[in-house]
DNA sequence: GACAGCATACCAACTGGTTGGTATATCCGG
DNA sequence: CCGGATATACCAACCAGTTGGTATGCTGTC
């Protein structure tokens, strides 16, 4: 389209710095607990700049959720798990990839939109919609590989759909993040989350190997 | 112990009304977005009464998390899924029960401590610890039945433990709540969550039937 | 290529209202 | 008439958002 949207520029604008700040600060403190001043301080920008680029704090949250969709979309699109010919290997590769990136402190591997939607689902439809789109669009990518794997193995009418399994993967991840937050210690959280992802992987494997043998529900 | 803790009394005290208010208001708005005035208004109590019973907003959150542990503990202890002799049936009964209570509006079936820990894990160790205790103690109950079921079927060294599976059930539930919040519509959220619980049930079933046949990892 | 004209980007200081919390007064049962 | 429970009035700090203004860059014209 135009240069503005495609080129993040050498010297980042206040808008980009604020969105980056939102990624880290909101994941650490939550949305409501994060003040506009917090974001400005982290971004190294003044309040005037904030309200020049965003009409409200809520609008920044929506923009951050959309920016999160783009950033994670590019991140997962560039990940290596898309290579295998067998769609099931791609699905399992995705799960393995999600497990591998569970590292560092909790705010570093948790999900911005999952955090935000918890706080905003009742008070701000705009934020909720942006977060929903981020989660569900991401799930739709996995759904495609799952559907292919099902087709290849002749699985249908099994009591579950590609869509429900794709959404289940997201539920497991979001839930794993909550347990990680509750756990408290640095690595402890990541390990805890990883164990849930292990269960998820085992489930998907069993789902496809068992169903292969007898796919009569 | 004493009467204070065991008897909720005919006319509820301001403390009890505030804790009840916290259950509904915080699940709807989140912790940070809920003001002390909000809680007082909902409880029908003045600010003076609030700070007579709780030294701070944070202290109320801790008390609410502990009260949540007691209330849900009694609720699940009284549930009918404990009856079966086969421990696996008790585990599956628990999952079925969790699925059955996914009804009504989102704030009605979601988890107080799961919501709170997301916002407070970084800023308030006290709240985080109270929420962690609530989640992990609840998981410990399920872990007992899982461990029994594993013993009965001779499952060990299977790559997973009773504890990790018990925590996984909580992760799935917490994640299902997030998807429900993101979904937006009334029943839509509950249905979405129910589908994840269905996957969880299927997983546990497969885990025990498959492992029974060949439990060599 | 110089320069007027204008939009964008940004800033420091400020505002009205809300926040968590306090000081003090009143109610009411034993 | 004492002491826990509740109410009223209030405060300093903080909140999201506004203001009036400056710096910087782009654009067309001669």
Coordinates of C-alpha atoms (C1' of nucleotides) in Angstrom, one line a residue:
Chain A
X1 CA 0.0 0.0 0.0
X2 CA 2.0 3.0 1.2
X3 CA 5.3 3.4 3.0
X4 CA 3.9 4.4 6.4
X5 CA 2.3 1.1 7.2
X6 CA 5.0 -1.2 5.8
X7 CA 8.1 0.6 7.0
X8 CA 8.7 0.8 10.8
X9 CA 11.3 3.5 10.0
X10 CA 14.8 3.9 11.4
X11 CA 13.8 6.3 14.1
X12 CA 10.5 4.9 15.5
X13 CA 7.6 7.3 15.9
X14 CA 5.9 7.9 19.2
X15 CA 3.1 5.7 18.0
X16 CA 5.4 2.7 17.5
X17 CA 7.2 3.3 20.8
X18 CA 3.9 3.4 22.6
X19 CA 2.6 0.2 21.1
X20 CA 5.9 -1.5 22.0
X21 CA 5.6 -0.1 25.5
X22 CA 2.0 -1.4 25.7
X23 CA 3.2 -4.9 24.8
X24 CA 5.5 -5.2 27.8
X25 CA 3.8 -3.0 30.4
X26 CA 0.2 -4.3 29.9
X27 CA 1.5 -7.9 30.0
X28 CA 3.2 -7.1 33.2
X29 CA 0.6 -5.0 35.0
X30 CA -2.6 -5.7 33.2
X31 CA -4.6 -3.1 31.2
X32 CA -6.5 -1.3 34.0
X33 CA -3.5 -1.0 36.2
X34 CA -1.5 0.6 33.5
X35 CA -1.9 4.3 33.4
X36 CA -1.3 6.5 30.3
X37 CA 1.6 8.0 32.2
X38 CA 3.1 4.6 32.7
X39 CA 3.0 4.0 29.0
X40 CA 4.4 7.4 28.2
X41 CA 7.2 6.9 30.7
X42 CA 8.2 3.5 29.3
X43 CA 7.9 4.7 25.7
X44 CA 9.9 7.9 26.5
X45 CA 7.2 10.1 25.2
X46 CA 5.0 12.8 26.6
X47 CA 1.3 12.7 27.2
X48 CA 0.7 15.1 24.4
X49 CA 2.2 12.7 22.0
X50 CA 0.0 9.9 23.3
X51 CA -3.2 11.8 22.7
X52 CA -2.0 13.0 19.3
X53 CA -1.8 9.4 18.1
X54 CA -4.6 7.9 20.0
X55 CA -7.9 9.5 20.9
X56 CA -8.2 7.6 24.2
X57 CA -6.5 4.9 26.3
X58 CA -9.1 2.5 25.0
X59 CA -8.1 3.3 21.4
X60 CA -4.5 2.5 22.2
X61 CA -5.6 -0.9 23.6
X62 CA -7.4 -1.7 20.4
X63 CA -4.4 -0.6 18.3
X64 CA -2.1 -2.6 20.5
X65 CA -4.3 -5.7 20.0
X66 CA -4.3 -5.2 16.3
X67 CA -0.6 -4.6 16.2
X68 CA -0.2 -7.8 18.3
X69 CA -2.1 -9.7 15.7
X70 CA 0.2 -8.5 13.0
X71 CA 3.4 -9.1 15.0
X72 CA 2.5 -12.6 16.1
X73 CA 1.0 -13.4 12.7
X74 CA 4.4 -12.6 11.0
X75 CA 6.2 -14.4 13.8
X76 CA 4.3 -17.6 13.4
X77 CA 4.3 -17.4 9.6
X78 CA 8.1 -17.2 9.7
X79 CA 8.4 -20.2 12.1
X80 CA 9.9 -23.4 10.6
X81 CA 7.0 -25.8 11.5
X82 CA 5.2 -25.2 8.2
X83 CA 7.7 -27.2 6.2
X84 CA 6.5 -30.8 6.7
X85 CA 4.4 -32.4 4.0
X86 CA 2.2 -34.3 6.5
X87 CA -0.3 -31.8 7.9
X88 CA -0.3 -33.6 11.2
X89 CA 3.4 -33.0 11.5
X90 CA 2.7 -29.3 10.9
X91 CA 0.1 -29.3 13.7
X92 CA 2.5 -31.1 16.1
X93 CA 5.3 -28.8 14.9
X94 CA 3.2 -25.8 15.9
X95 CA 2.6 -27.3 19.4
X96 CA 6.3 -28.0 19.8
X97 CA 7.1 -24.5 18.7
X98 CA 4.7 -23.0 21.2
X99 CA 6.4 -25.2 23.9
X100 CA 9.8 -24.1 22.8
X101 CA 9.1 -20.4 23.2
X102 CA 8.0 -20.8 26.8
X103 CA 11.1 -19.2 28.2
X104 CA 12.2 -16.3 30.3
X105 CA 10.0 -14.3 32.6
X106 CA 6.2 -14.7 32.6
X107 CA 5.4 -11.4 30.8
X108 CA 7.8 -12.3 28.0
X109 CA 6.0 -15.4 26.9
X110 CA 2.4 -14.6 27.8
X111 CA -0.3 -13.3 25.5
X112 CA -1.2 -9.6 25.4
X113 CA -4.7 -10.1 24.0
X114 CA -5.5 -13.0 26.4
X115 CA -4.6 -10.7 29.3
X116 CA -6.5 -7.7 28.0
X117 CA -9.7 -9.5 27.1
X118 CA -10.1 -10.7 30.6
X119 CA -10.2 -7.2 31.9
X120 CA -12.1 -5.5 29.1
X121 CA -14.6 -8.1 27.8
X122 CA -17.4 -6.5 29.9
X123 CA -16.5 -2.9 29.7
X124 CA -15.1 -2.3 26.2
X125 CA -16.6 -4.1 23.2
X126 CA -14.0 -2.6 21.0
X127 CA -11.1 -4.1 22.9
X128 CA -12.9 -7.4 23.3
X129 CA -13.5 -7.6 19.5
X130 CA -9.9 -6.8 18.7
X131 CA -8.7 -9.4 21.1
X132 CA -11.2 -12.0 19.9
X133 CA -10.1 -11.4 16.3
X134 CA -6.5 -11.9 17.3
X135 CA -7.1 -15.2 19.1
X136 CA -9.6 -16.6 16.6
X137 CA -7.7 -15.6 13.5
X138 CA -4.6 -17.3 14.9
X139 CA -6.7 -20.4 15.6
X140 CA -8.0 -20.3 12.1
X141 CA -4.4 -20.9 10.8
X142 CA -4.0 -24.0 12.9
X143 CA -7.5 -25.1 12.0
X144 CA -6.4 -25.3 8.3
X145 CA -3.6 -27.8 9.1
X146 CA -5.9 -29.8 11.4
X147 CA -8.6 -30.0 8.8
X148 CA -6.0 -31.3 6.2
X149 CA -4.8 -33.9 8.7
X150 CA -8.3 -35.0 9.3
X151 CA -9.1 -35.3 5.6
X152 CA -5.9 -37.2 4.9
X153 CA -6.8 -39.8 7.5
X154 CA -10.5 -39.9 6.7
X155 CA -11.5 -38.6 10.1
X156 CA -15.0 -37.1 10.3
X157 CA -18.0 -37.2 12.5
X158 CA -15.6 -38.0 15.3
X159 CA -17.4 -35.9 17.8
X160 CA -15.1 -33.0 17.3
X161 CA -14.2 -30.5 14.5
X162 CA -11.0 -29.0 13.3
X163 CA -12.3 -25.7 14.6
X164 CA -13.0 -26.9 18.1
X165 CA -9.6 -28.6 18.3
X166 CA -7.9 -25.4 17.0
X167 CA -9.7 -23.4 19.6
X168 CA -8.8 -26.0 22.3
X169 CA -5.1 -25.5 21.6
X170 CA -5.6 -21.8 22.3
X171 CA -7.5 -22.5 25.5
X172 CA -4.7 -24.8 26.7
X173 CA -2.1 -22.1 26.0
X174 CA -4.1 -19.3 27.7
X175 CA -4.8 -21.5 30.7
X176 CA -1.2 -22.5 30.9
X177 CA -0.3 -18.8 31.0
X178 CA -2.6 -18.3 34.0
X179 CA -1.1 -21.2 35.9
X180 CA 2.3 -19.8 35.1
X181 CA 1.3 -16.4 36.5
X182 CA -0.1 -18.1 39.6
X183 CA 3.0 -20.2 40.2
X184 CA 5.1 -17.2 41.0
X185 CA 8.7 -18.2 40.5
X186 CA 10.6 -17.4 37.3
X187 CA 11.3 -20.8 35.6
X188 CA 8.5 -22.5 37.6
X189 CA 5.9 -20.8 35.6
X190 CA 7.4 -21.7 32.2
X191 CA 7.8 -25.3 33.3
X192 CA 4.3 -25.5 34.5
X193 CA 3.0 -24.1 31.2
X194 CA 5.2 -26.5 29.3
X195 CA 3.7 -29.5 31.0
X196 CA 0.2 -28.5 29.9
X197 CA 1.5 -28.1 26.3
X198 CA 2.9 -31.6 26.6
X199 CA -0.5 -32.9 27.5
X200 CA -2.0 -31.1 24.6
X201 CA 0.6 -32.7 22.2
X202 CA -0.1 -36.1 23.6
X203 CA -3.8 -35.6 23.1
X204 CA -3.5 -34.6 19.5
X205 CA -1.2 -37.5 18.8
X206 CA -3.6 -39.9 20.3
X207 CA -6.6 -38.3 18.6
X208 CA -5.1 -39.0 15.2
X209 CA -3.5 -42.4 15.8
X210 CA -6.5 -43.8 17.6
X211 CA -9.0 -42.4 15.3
X212 CA -7.0 -43.8 12.4
X213 CA -7.5 -47.3 13.7
X214 CA -11.2 -47.0 14.4
X215 CA -12.9 -43.8 13.5
X216 CA -16.4 -44.9 14.4
X217 CA -17.3 -42.7 17.3
Chain B
X1 CA -13.4 -23.8 65.4
X2 CA -15.4 -20.8 66.5
X3 CA -18.8 -19.5 65.5
X4 CA -17.6 -16.5 63.4
X5 CA -16.1 -18.6 60.7
X6 CA -18.7 -21.4 60.5
X7 CA -21.9 -19.4 60.7
X8 CA -22.8 -16.9 58.0
X9 CA -25.5 -15.6 60.2
X10 CA -29.1 -14.6 59.5
X11 CA -28.3 -10.9 58.9
X12 CA -25.0 -10.9 57.0
X13 CA -22.3 -8.6 58.2
X14 CA -20.7 -5.9 56.1
X15 CA -17.7 -8.2 55.7
X16 CA -19.7 -11.0 54.2
X17 CA -21.7 -8.6 52.0
X18 CA -18.4 -7.2 50.7
X19 CA -16.9 -10.6 50.0
X20 CA -20.0 -11.6 48.0
X21 CA -19.9 -8.3 46.2
X22 CA -16.3 -8.9 45.3
X23 CA -17.2 -12.3 43.8
X24 CA -19.5 -10.8 41.3
X25 CA -18.0 -7.4 40.6
X26 CA -14.4 -8.5 40.3
X27 CA -15.4 -11.3 38.0
X28 CA -17.3 -8.8 35.8
X29 CA -14.9 -5.9 35.8
X30 CA -11.5 -7.3 37.0
X31 CA -9.7 -6.3 40.1
X32 CA -8.0 -3.1 39.1
X33 CA -11.0 -1.7 37.4
X34 CA -13.1 -2.3 40.5
X35 CA -13.0 0.6 43.0
X36 CA -13.6 0.4 46.7
X37 CA -16.7 2.5 46.1
X38 CA -17.9 0.0 43.5
X39 CA -17.7 -2.8 46.1
X40 CA -19.4 -0.7 48.8
X41 CA -22.2 0.3 46.5
X42 CA -22.8 -3.3 45.4
X43 CA -22.6 -4.6 49.0
X44 CA -24.9 -1.8 50.2
X45 CA -22.2 -0.7 52.7
X46 CA -20.3 2.5 53.3
X47 CA -16.6 3.1 53.0
X48 CA -16.2 3.3 56.8
X49 CA -17.5 -0.2 57.1
X50 CA -15.1 -1.4 54.3
X51 CA -12.0 -0.1 56.1
X52 CA -13.3 -1.3 59.4
X53 CA -13.1 -4.9 58.1
X54 CA -10.2 -4.7 55.7
X55 CA -7.1 -2.6 56.1
X56 CA -6.8 -2.1 52.3
X57 CA -8.3 -3.0 49.0
X58 CA -5.5 -5.5 48.5
X59 CA -6.4 -7.2 51.9
X60 CA -10.0 -7.6 50.6
X61 CA -8.7 -9.2 47.5
X62 CA -6.7 -11.7 49.6
X63 CA -9.7 -12.4 51.8
X64 CA -12.0 -12.8 48.8
X65 CA -9.5 -15.3 47.3
X66 CA -9.5 -17.3 50.5
X67 CA -13.3 -17.1 50.8
X68 CA -13.4 -18.3 47.2
X69 CA -11.3 -21.3 48.2
X70 CA -13.7 -22.2 51.0
X71 CA -16.8 -21.6 49.0
X72 CA -15.7 -23.6 46.0
X73 CA -14.2 -26.2 48.2
X74 CA -17.5 -26.9 49.9
X75 CA -19.3 -26.7 46.6
X76 CA -17.2 -29.4 44.9
X77 CA -17.1 -31.5 48.1
X78 CA -20.9 -31.6 48.0
X79 CA -21.0 -32.4 44.3
X80 CA -22.2 -35.9 43.4
X81 CA -19.2 -37.0 41.3
X82 CA -17.4 -38.5 44.4
X83 CA -19.7 -41.5 44.6
X84 CA -18.3 -44.0 42.0
X85 CA -16.0 -46.7 43.2
X86 CA -13.8 -46.5 40.2
X87 CA -11.5 -43.5 40.7
X88 CA -11.4 -42.9 36.9
X89 CA -15.2 -42.5 37.0
X90 CA -14.7 -39.9 39.7
X91 CA -12.2 -38.0 37.6
X92 CA -14.5 -38.1 34.5
X93 CA -17.4 -37.2 36.8
X94 CA -15.5 -34.2 37.9
X95 CA -14.9 -33.1 34.3
X96 CA -18.6 -33.7 33.5
X97 CA -19.6 -31.7 36.5
X98 CA -17.4 -28.8 35.4
X99 CA -18.9 -29.0 32.0
X100 CA -22.5 -29.0 33.4
X101 CA -22.0 -25.8 35.4
X102 CA -20.9 -23.8 32.4
X103 CA -24.2 -21.9 32.2
X104 CA -25.5 -18.4 32.3
X105 CA -23.5 -15.3 31.7
X106 CA -19.8 -15.4 31.6
X107 CA -19.2 -13.8 35.0
X108 CA -21.4 -16.4 36.6
X109 CA -19.3 -19.5 35.7
X110 CA -15.8 -18.0 35.5
X111 CA -13.1 -18.2 38.2
X112 CA -12.5 -15.3 40.6
X113 CA -8.9 -16.3 41.4
X114 CA -8.0 -17.0 37.8
X115 CA -9.2 -13.5 36.9
X116 CA -7.4 -11.8 39.8
X117 CA -4.1 -13.6 39.5
X118 CA -3.7 -12.3 36.0
X119 CA -3.8 -8.7 37.2
X120 CA -2.0 -9.1 40.5
X121 CA 0.7 -11.6 39.9
X122 CA 3.3 -9.0 39.3
X123 CA 2.2 -6.3 41.7
X124 CA 0.9 -8.1 44.8
X125 CA 2.6 -11.3 46.0
X126 CA -0.1 -11.6 48.7
X127 CA -3.0 -11.8 46.2
X128 CA -0.9 -14.0 43.9
X129 CA -0.2 -16.5 46.7
X130 CA -3.9 -16.6 47.8
X131 CA -4.9 -17.3 44.2
X132 CA -2.2 -19.9 43.7
X133 CA -3.3 -21.7 46.8
X134 CA -6.9 -21.7 45.7
X135 CA -6.1 -23.2 42.3
X136 CA -3.4 -25.6 43.4
X137 CA -5.3 -26.9 46.4
X138 CA -8.3 -27.5 44.2
X139 CA -6.1 -29.4 41.7
X140 CA -4.7 -31.4 44.6
X141 CA -8.2 -32.9 45.2
X142 CA -8.4 -34.1 41.6
X143 CA -4.8 -35.3 41.7
X144 CA -5.8 -37.8 44.4
X145 CA -8.4 -39.4 42.3
X146 CA -6.1 -39.4 39.2
X147 CA -3.4 -41.0 41.3
X148 CA -5.7 -43.7 42.4
X149 CA -6.9 -44.4 38.9
X150 CA -3.3 -44.6 37.7
X151 CA -2.4 -47.1 40.5
X152 CA -5.5 -49.2 39.8
X153 CA -4.5 -49.5 36.2
X154 CA -0.8 -49.9 36.8
X155 CA 0.1 -46.7 35.0
X156 CA 3.5 -45.2 35.9
X157 CA 6.5 -43.7 34.1
X158 CA 4.1 -42.8 31.3
X159 CA 5.7 -39.4 30.7
X160 CA 3.1 -37.6 32.8
X161 CA 2.2 -37.5 36.5
X162 CA -1.1 -37.3 38.4
X163 CA -0.1 -33.8 39.4
X164 CA 0.6 -32.5 35.9
X165 CA -2.7 -33.9 34.7
X166 CA -4.6 -32.4 37.5
X167 CA -3.0 -29.0 36.8
X168 CA -3.7 -29.5 33.1
X169 CA -7.4 -29.8 33.9
X170 CA -7.3 -26.4 35.6
X171 CA -5.3 -24.9 32.7
X172 CA -8.0 -26.1 30.2
X173 CA -10.7 -24.6 32.4
X174 CA -9.0 -21.3 32.9
X175 CA -8.2 -21.1 29.2
X176 CA -11.8 -22.0 28.3
X177 CA -12.9 -19.1 30.4
X178 CA -10.7 -16.7 28.5
X179 CA -12.1 -17.9 25.2
X180 CA -15.6 -17.5 26.6
X181 CA -14.8 -13.9 27.5
X182 CA -13.3 -13.2 24.1
X183 CA -16.3 -14.8 22.3
X184 CA -18.7 -12.1 23.5
X185 CA -22.2 -13.5 23.1
X186 CA -24.0 -14.9 26.1
X187 CA -24.4 -18.7 25.3
X188 CA -21.6 -18.6 22.8
X189 CA -19.0 -18.3 25.5
X190 CA -20.4 -21.1 27.5
X191 CA -20.6 -23.4 24.5
X192 CA -17.1 -22.6 23.5
X193 CA -15.8 -23.4 26.9
X194 CA -17.8 -26.6 26.9
X195 CA -16.1 -27.8 23.8
X196 CA -12.7 -27.4 25.4
X197 CA -13.9 -29.4 28.4
X198 CA -15.2 -32.1 25.9
X199 CA -11.7 -32.3 24.5
X200 CA -10.3 -32.6 28.0
X201 CA -12.6 -35.4 28.8
X202 CA -11.8 -37.3 25.6
X203 CA -8.1 -36.9 26.4
X204 CA -8.4 -38.3 29.9
X205 CA -10.5 -41.2 28.6
X206 CA -7.9 -42.0 25.9
X207 CA -5.1 -41.6 28.3
X208 CA -6.4 -44.3 30.6
X209 CA -7.7 -46.7 27.9
X210 CA -4.7 -46.5 25.7
X211 CA -2.2 -46.7 28.5
X212 CA -4.0 -49.7 29.8
X213 CA -3.3 -51.6 26.7
X214 CA 0.3 -50.6 26.3
X215 CA 1.8 -48.6 29.1
X216 CA 5.4 -48.8 27.9
X217 CA 6.3 -45.2 27.0
Chain C
dG1 C1' 16.2 26.1 -5.0
dA2 C1' 14.0 29.3 -2.1
dC3 C1' 10.1 30.3 0.2
dA4 C1' 5.2 30.6 1.6
dG5 C1' 1.6 27.7 3.3
dC6 C1' 0.2 24.0 5.7
dA7 C1' -0.1 19.5 8.1
dT8 C1' 2.0 16.5 11.1
dA9 C1' 4.4 15.4 15.3
dC10 C1' 5.3 16.6 19.6
dC11 C1' 5.5 19.0 24.1
dA12 C1' 4.8 21.1 29.2
dA13 C1' 1.4 22.6 32.0
dC14 C1' -3.1 22.2 33.4
dT15 C1' -8.1 20.5 34.7
dG16 C1' -12.0 18.2 36.6
dG17 C1' -13.0 14.2 38.5
dT18 C1' -11.8 9.7 40.8
dT19 C1' -8.9 6.9 43.7
dG20 C1' -7.5 4.5 48.0
dG21 C1' -7.4 5.7 52.5
dT22 C1' -8.3 8.6 57.0
dA23 C1' -10.5 11.2 60.8
dT24 C1' -14.2 11.6 63.4
dA25 C1' -18.9 11.1 64.7
dT26 C1' -22.9 8.1 65.6
dC27 C1' -25.5 3.8 66.4
dC28 C1' -26.6 -0.1 69.2
dG29 C1' -26.3 -4.3 71.9
dG30 C1' -24.6 -6.2 76.5
Chain D
dC1 C1' -21.8 3.4 79.3
dC2 C1' -18.5 0.9 77.0
dG3 C1' -16.8 -1.1 72.6
dG4 C1' -17.4 -3.0 68.2
dA5 C1' -19.8 -1.8 63.9
dT6 C1' -21.2 1.5 60.8
dA7 C1' -21.8 6.3 58.8
dT8 C1' -20.2 11.0 57.1
dA9 C1' -16.9 14.1 55.7
dC10 C1' -12.8 14.8 54.0
dC11 C1' -7.9 14.5 51.9
dA12 C1' -3.7 14.1 49.0
dA13 C1' -2.4 11.6 45.1
dC14 C1' -3.4 10.1 40.8
dC15 C1' -6.2 9.5 36.8
dA16 C1' -7.6 10.2 31.7
dG17 C1' -8.0 13.7 28.9
dT18 C1' -7.3 19.1 27.2
dT19 C1' -5.0 23.2 26.3
dG20 C1' -2.2 26.4 23.7
dG21 C1' 1.8 26.3 21.7
dT22 C1' 6.4 24.9 19.1
dA23 C1' 9.3 22.2 16.0
dT24 C1' 9.7 19.8 11.9
dG25 C1' 8.8 18.3 7.5
dC26 C1' 6.3 18.1 3.1
dT27 C1' 4.3 20.5 -1.1
dG28 C1' 3.5 23.4 -4.7
dT29 C1' 4.9 27.7 -7.0
dC30 C1' 7.8 31.0 -9.0

